[in-house]
PDB file of C-alpha atoms in Angstrom:
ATOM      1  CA  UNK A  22    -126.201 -76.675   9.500  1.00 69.00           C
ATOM      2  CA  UNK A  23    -122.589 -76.827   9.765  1.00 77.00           C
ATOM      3  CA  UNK A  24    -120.869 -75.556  12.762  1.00 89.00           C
ATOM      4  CA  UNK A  25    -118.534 -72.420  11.292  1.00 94.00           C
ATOM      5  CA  UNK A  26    -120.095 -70.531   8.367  1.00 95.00           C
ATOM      6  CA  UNK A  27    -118.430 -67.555   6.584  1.00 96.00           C
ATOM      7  CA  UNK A  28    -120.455 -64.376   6.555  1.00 97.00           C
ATOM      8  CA  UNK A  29    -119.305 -62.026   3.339  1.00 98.00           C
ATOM      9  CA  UNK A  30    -120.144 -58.673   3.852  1.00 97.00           C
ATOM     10  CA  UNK A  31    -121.291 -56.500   1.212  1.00 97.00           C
ATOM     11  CA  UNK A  32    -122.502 -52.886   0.454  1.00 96.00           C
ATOM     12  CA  UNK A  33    -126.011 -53.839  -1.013  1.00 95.00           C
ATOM     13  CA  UNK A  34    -124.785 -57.026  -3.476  1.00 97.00           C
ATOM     14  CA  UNK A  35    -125.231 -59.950  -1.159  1.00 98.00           C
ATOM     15  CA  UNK A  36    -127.740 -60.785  -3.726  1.00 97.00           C
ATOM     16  CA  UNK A  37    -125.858 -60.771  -7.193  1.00 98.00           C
ATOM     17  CA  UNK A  38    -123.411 -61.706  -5.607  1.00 98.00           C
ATOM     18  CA  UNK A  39    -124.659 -65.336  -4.258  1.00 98.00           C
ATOM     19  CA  UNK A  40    -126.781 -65.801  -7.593  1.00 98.00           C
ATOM     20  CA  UNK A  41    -122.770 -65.065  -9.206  1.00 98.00           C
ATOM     21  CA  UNK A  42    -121.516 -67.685  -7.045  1.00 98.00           C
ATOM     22  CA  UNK A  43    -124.530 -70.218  -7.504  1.00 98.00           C
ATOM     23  CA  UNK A  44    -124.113 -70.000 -11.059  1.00 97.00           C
ATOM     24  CA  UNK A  45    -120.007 -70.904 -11.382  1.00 98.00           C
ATOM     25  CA  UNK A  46    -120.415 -73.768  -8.792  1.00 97.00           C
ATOM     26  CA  UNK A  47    -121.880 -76.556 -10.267  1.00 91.00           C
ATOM     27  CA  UNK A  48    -123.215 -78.107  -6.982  1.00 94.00           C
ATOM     28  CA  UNK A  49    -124.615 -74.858  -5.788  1.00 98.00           C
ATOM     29  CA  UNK A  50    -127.847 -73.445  -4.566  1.00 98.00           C
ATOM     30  CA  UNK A  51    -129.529 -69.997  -2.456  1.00 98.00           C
ATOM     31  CA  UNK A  52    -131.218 -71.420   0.212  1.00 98.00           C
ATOM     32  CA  UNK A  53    -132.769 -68.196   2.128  1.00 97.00           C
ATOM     33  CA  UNK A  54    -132.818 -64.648   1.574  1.00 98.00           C
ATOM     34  CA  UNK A  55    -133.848 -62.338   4.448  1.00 97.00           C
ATOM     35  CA  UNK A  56    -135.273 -58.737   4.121  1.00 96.00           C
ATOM     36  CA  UNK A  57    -134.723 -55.475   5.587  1.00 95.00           C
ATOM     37  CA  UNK A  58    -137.657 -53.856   7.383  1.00 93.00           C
ATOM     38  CA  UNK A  59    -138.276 -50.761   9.100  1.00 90.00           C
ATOM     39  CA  UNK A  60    -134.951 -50.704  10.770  1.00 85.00           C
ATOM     40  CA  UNK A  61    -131.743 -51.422   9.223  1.00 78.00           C
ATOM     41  CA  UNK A  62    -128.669 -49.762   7.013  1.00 81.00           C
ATOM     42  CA  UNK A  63    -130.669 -50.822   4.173  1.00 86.00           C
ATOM     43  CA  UNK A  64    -133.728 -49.992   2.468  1.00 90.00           C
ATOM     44  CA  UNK A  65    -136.971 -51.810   3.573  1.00 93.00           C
ATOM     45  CA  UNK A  66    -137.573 -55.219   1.399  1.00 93.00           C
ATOM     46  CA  UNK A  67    -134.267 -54.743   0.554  1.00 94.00           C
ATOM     47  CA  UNK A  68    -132.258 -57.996   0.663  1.00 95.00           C
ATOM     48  CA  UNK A  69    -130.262 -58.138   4.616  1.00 97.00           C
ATOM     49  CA  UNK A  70    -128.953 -61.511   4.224  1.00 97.00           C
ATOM     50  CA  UNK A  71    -128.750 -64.317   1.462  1.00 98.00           C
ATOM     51  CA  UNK A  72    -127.774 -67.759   2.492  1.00 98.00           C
ATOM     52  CA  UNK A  73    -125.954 -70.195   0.238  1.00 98.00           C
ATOM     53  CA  UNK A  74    -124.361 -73.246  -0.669  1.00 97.00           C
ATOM     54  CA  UNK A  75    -121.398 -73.836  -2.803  1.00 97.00           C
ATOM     55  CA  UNK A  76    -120.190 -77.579  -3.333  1.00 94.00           C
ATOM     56  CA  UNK A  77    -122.179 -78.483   0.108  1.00 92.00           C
ATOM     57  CA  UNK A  78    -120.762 -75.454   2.332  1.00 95.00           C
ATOM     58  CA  UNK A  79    -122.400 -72.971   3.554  1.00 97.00           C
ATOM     59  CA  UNK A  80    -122.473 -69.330   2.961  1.00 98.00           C
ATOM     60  CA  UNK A  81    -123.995 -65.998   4.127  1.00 98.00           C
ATOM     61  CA  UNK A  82    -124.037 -62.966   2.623  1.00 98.00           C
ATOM     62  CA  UNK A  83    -124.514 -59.278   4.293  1.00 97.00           C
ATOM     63  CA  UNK A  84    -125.651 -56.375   2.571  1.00 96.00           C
ATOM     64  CA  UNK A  85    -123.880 -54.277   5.299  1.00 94.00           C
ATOM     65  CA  UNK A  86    -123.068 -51.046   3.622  1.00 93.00           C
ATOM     66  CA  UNK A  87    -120.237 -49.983   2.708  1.00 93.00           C
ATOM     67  CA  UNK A  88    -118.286 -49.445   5.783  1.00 93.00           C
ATOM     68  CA  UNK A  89    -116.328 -52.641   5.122  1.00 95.00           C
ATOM     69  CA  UNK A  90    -114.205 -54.573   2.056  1.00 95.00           C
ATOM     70  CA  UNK A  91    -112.754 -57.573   0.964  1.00 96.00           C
ATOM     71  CA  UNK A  92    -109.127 -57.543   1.247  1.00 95.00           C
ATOM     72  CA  UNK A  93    -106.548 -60.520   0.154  1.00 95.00           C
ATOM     73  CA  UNK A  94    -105.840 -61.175   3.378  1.00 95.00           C
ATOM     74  CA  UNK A  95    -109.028 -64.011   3.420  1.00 96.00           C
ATOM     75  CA  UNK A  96    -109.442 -65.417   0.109  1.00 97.00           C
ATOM     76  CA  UNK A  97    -111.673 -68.840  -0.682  1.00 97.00           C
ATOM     77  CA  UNK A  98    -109.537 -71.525  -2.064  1.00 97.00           C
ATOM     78  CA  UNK A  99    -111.093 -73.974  -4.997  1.00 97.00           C
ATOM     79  CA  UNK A 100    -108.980 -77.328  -4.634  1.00 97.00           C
ATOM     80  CA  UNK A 101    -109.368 -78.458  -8.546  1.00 98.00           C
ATOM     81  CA  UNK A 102    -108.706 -81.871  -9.903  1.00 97.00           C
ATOM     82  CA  UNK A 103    -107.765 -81.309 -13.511  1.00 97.00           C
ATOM     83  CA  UNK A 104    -105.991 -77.941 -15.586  1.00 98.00           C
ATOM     84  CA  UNK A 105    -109.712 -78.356 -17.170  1.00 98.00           C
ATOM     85  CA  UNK A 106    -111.565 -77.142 -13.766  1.00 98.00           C
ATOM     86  CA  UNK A 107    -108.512 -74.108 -13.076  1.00 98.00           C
ATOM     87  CA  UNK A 108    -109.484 -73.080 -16.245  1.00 98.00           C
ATOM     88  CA  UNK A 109    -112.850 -73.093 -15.999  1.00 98.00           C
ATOM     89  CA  UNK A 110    -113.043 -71.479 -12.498  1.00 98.00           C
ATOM     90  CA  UNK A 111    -110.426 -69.238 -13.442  1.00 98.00           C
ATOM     91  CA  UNK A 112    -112.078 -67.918 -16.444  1.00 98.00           C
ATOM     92  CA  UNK A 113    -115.631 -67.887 -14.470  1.00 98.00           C
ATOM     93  CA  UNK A 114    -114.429 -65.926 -11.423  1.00 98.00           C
ATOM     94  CA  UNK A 115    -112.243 -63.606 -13.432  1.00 97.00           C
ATOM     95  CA  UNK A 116    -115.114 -62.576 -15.845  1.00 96.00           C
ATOM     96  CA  UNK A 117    -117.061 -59.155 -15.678  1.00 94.00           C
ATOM     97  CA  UNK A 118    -114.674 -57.090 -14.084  1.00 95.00           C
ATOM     98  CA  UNK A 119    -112.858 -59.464 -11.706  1.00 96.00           C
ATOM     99  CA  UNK A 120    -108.901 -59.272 -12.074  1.00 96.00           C
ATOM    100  CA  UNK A 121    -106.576 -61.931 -12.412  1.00 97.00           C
ATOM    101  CA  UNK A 122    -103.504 -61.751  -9.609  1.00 95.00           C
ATOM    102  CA  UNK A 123    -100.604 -64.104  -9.668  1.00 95.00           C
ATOM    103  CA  UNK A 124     -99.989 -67.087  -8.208  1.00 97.00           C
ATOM    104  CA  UNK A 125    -103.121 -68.693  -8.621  1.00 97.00           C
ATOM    105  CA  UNK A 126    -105.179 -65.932  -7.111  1.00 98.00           C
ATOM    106  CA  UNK A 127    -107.612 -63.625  -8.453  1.00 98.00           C
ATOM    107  CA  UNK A 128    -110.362 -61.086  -7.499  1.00 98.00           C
ATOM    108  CA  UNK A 129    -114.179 -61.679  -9.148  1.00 98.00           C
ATOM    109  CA  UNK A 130    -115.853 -58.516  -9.743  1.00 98.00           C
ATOM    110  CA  UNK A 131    -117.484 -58.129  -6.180  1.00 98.00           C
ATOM    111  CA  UNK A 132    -113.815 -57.759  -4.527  1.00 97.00           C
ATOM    112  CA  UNK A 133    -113.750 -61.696  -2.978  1.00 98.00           C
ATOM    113  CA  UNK A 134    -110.348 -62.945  -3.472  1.00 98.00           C
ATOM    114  CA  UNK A 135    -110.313 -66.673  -4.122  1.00 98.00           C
ATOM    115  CA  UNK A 136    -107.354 -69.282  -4.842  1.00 98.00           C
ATOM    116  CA  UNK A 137    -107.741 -71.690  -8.186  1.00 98.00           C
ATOM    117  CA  UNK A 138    -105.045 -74.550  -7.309  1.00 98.00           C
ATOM    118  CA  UNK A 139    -104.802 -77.814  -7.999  1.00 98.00           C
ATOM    119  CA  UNK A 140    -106.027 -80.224  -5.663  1.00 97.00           C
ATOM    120  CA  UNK A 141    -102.420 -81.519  -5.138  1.00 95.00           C
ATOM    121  CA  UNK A 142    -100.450 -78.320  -4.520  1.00 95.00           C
ATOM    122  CA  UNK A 143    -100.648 -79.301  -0.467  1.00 93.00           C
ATOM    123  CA  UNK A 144     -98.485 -82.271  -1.463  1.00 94.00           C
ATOM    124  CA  UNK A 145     -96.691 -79.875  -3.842  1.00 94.00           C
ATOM    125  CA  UNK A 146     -95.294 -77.863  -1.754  1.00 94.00           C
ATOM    126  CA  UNK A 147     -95.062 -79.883   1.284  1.00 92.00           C
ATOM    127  CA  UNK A 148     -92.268 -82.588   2.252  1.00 85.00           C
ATOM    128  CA  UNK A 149     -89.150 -82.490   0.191  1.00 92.00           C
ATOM    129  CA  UNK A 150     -87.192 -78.160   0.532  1.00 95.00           C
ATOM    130  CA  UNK A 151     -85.886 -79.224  -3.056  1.00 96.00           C
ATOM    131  CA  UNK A 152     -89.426 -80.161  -5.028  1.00 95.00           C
ATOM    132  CA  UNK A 153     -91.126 -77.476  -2.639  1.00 96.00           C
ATOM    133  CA  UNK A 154     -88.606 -75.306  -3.710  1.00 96.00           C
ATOM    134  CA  UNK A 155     -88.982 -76.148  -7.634  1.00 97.00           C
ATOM    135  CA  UNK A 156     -92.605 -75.954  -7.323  1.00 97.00           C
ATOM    136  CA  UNK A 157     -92.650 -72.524  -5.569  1.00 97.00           C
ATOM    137  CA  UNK A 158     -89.992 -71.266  -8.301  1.00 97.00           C
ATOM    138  CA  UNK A 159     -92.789 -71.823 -10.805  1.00 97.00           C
ATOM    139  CA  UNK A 160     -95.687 -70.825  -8.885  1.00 97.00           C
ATOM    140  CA  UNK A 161     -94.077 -67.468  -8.972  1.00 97.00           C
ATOM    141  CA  UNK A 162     -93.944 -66.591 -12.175  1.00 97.00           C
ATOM    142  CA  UNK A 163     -97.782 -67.760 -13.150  1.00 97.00           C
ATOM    143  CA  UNK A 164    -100.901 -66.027 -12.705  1.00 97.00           C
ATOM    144  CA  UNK A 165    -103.488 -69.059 -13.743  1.00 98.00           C
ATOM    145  CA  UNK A 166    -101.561 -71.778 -12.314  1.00 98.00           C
ATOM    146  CA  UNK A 167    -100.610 -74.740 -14.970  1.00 98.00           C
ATOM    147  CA  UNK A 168    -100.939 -78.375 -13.443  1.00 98.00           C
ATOM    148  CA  UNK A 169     -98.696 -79.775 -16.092  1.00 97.00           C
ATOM    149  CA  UNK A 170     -95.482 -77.359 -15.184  1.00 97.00           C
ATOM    150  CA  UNK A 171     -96.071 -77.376 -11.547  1.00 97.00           C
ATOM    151  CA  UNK A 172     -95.884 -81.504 -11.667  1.00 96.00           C
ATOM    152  CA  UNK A 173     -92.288 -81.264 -13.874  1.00 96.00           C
ATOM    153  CA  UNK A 174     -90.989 -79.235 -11.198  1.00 97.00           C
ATOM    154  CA  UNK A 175     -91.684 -81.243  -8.623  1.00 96.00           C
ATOM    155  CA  UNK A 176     -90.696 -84.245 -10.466  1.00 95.00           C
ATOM    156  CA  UNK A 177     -87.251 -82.464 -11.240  1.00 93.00           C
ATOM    157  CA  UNK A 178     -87.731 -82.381 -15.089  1.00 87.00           C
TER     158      UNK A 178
END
């Protein structure tokens, strides 16, 4: 078990929510779901908690009630290799509901913010003011973020 695991709190779709998840992530699985009984915010046999895995980490989810929400201010960040994977996650997360942002981020339909960047934009942005600068120019004016631009601008073309 790894040392620091997120816990994403939810009104009562901990449960959707991780099968969501389990399905988009290729290297994914639930690995526990607890129930509510006689005491609890939710309903008895209702799911409390759902553990998960998404590419190795590990996940918990909280059907809390409502008292709480997501907000941007933590989002999960998907390092991808190729435009091919920013798509994909993009489209994936974005589906049913979700909303796209800018700048890479978006919203999936259960209100978690996440990040789709390439696995390079560290170096991107990082080093250099003048490529930073270039890159960040472009990052600005994009939504799904394209691999292909972001490199010109760092490479000054």
């Amino acid at each position: 078990m790894q040392g620091i695991m997120p816990c994403l709190w939810f009104d009562t779709q901990a449960e959707d929510a991780a099968k969501f998840y389990v399905s988009v992530f290729k290297n994914a699985k639930i690995t526990a779901v607890s129930h509510y009984g006689e005491t609890g915010p939710g309903p008895k046999g209702s799911a409390m908690t759902v553990m998960f895995e998404l590419d190795g980490k590990q996940y918990m989810g909280l059907n809390g009630g409502p008292h709480f929400k997501f907000t941007p201010a933590v989002s999960l960040v998907v390092n991808c290799d190729s435009q091919d994977e920013i798509d994909y996650y993009w489209d994936k997360l974005s589906a049913d509901g979700g909303q796209t942002v800018e700048c890479g981020w978006l919203t999936d339909k259960f209100g978690l913010s996440w990040q789709i960047v390439p696995a390079n934009m560290r170096d991107l942005v990082a080093g250099d003011p003048a490529r930073a600068g270039r890159v960040m120019q472009e990052v600005m004016k994009m939504k799904k973020l394209d691999i292909a631009t972001l490199q010109r601008a760092y490479d000054g073309r």
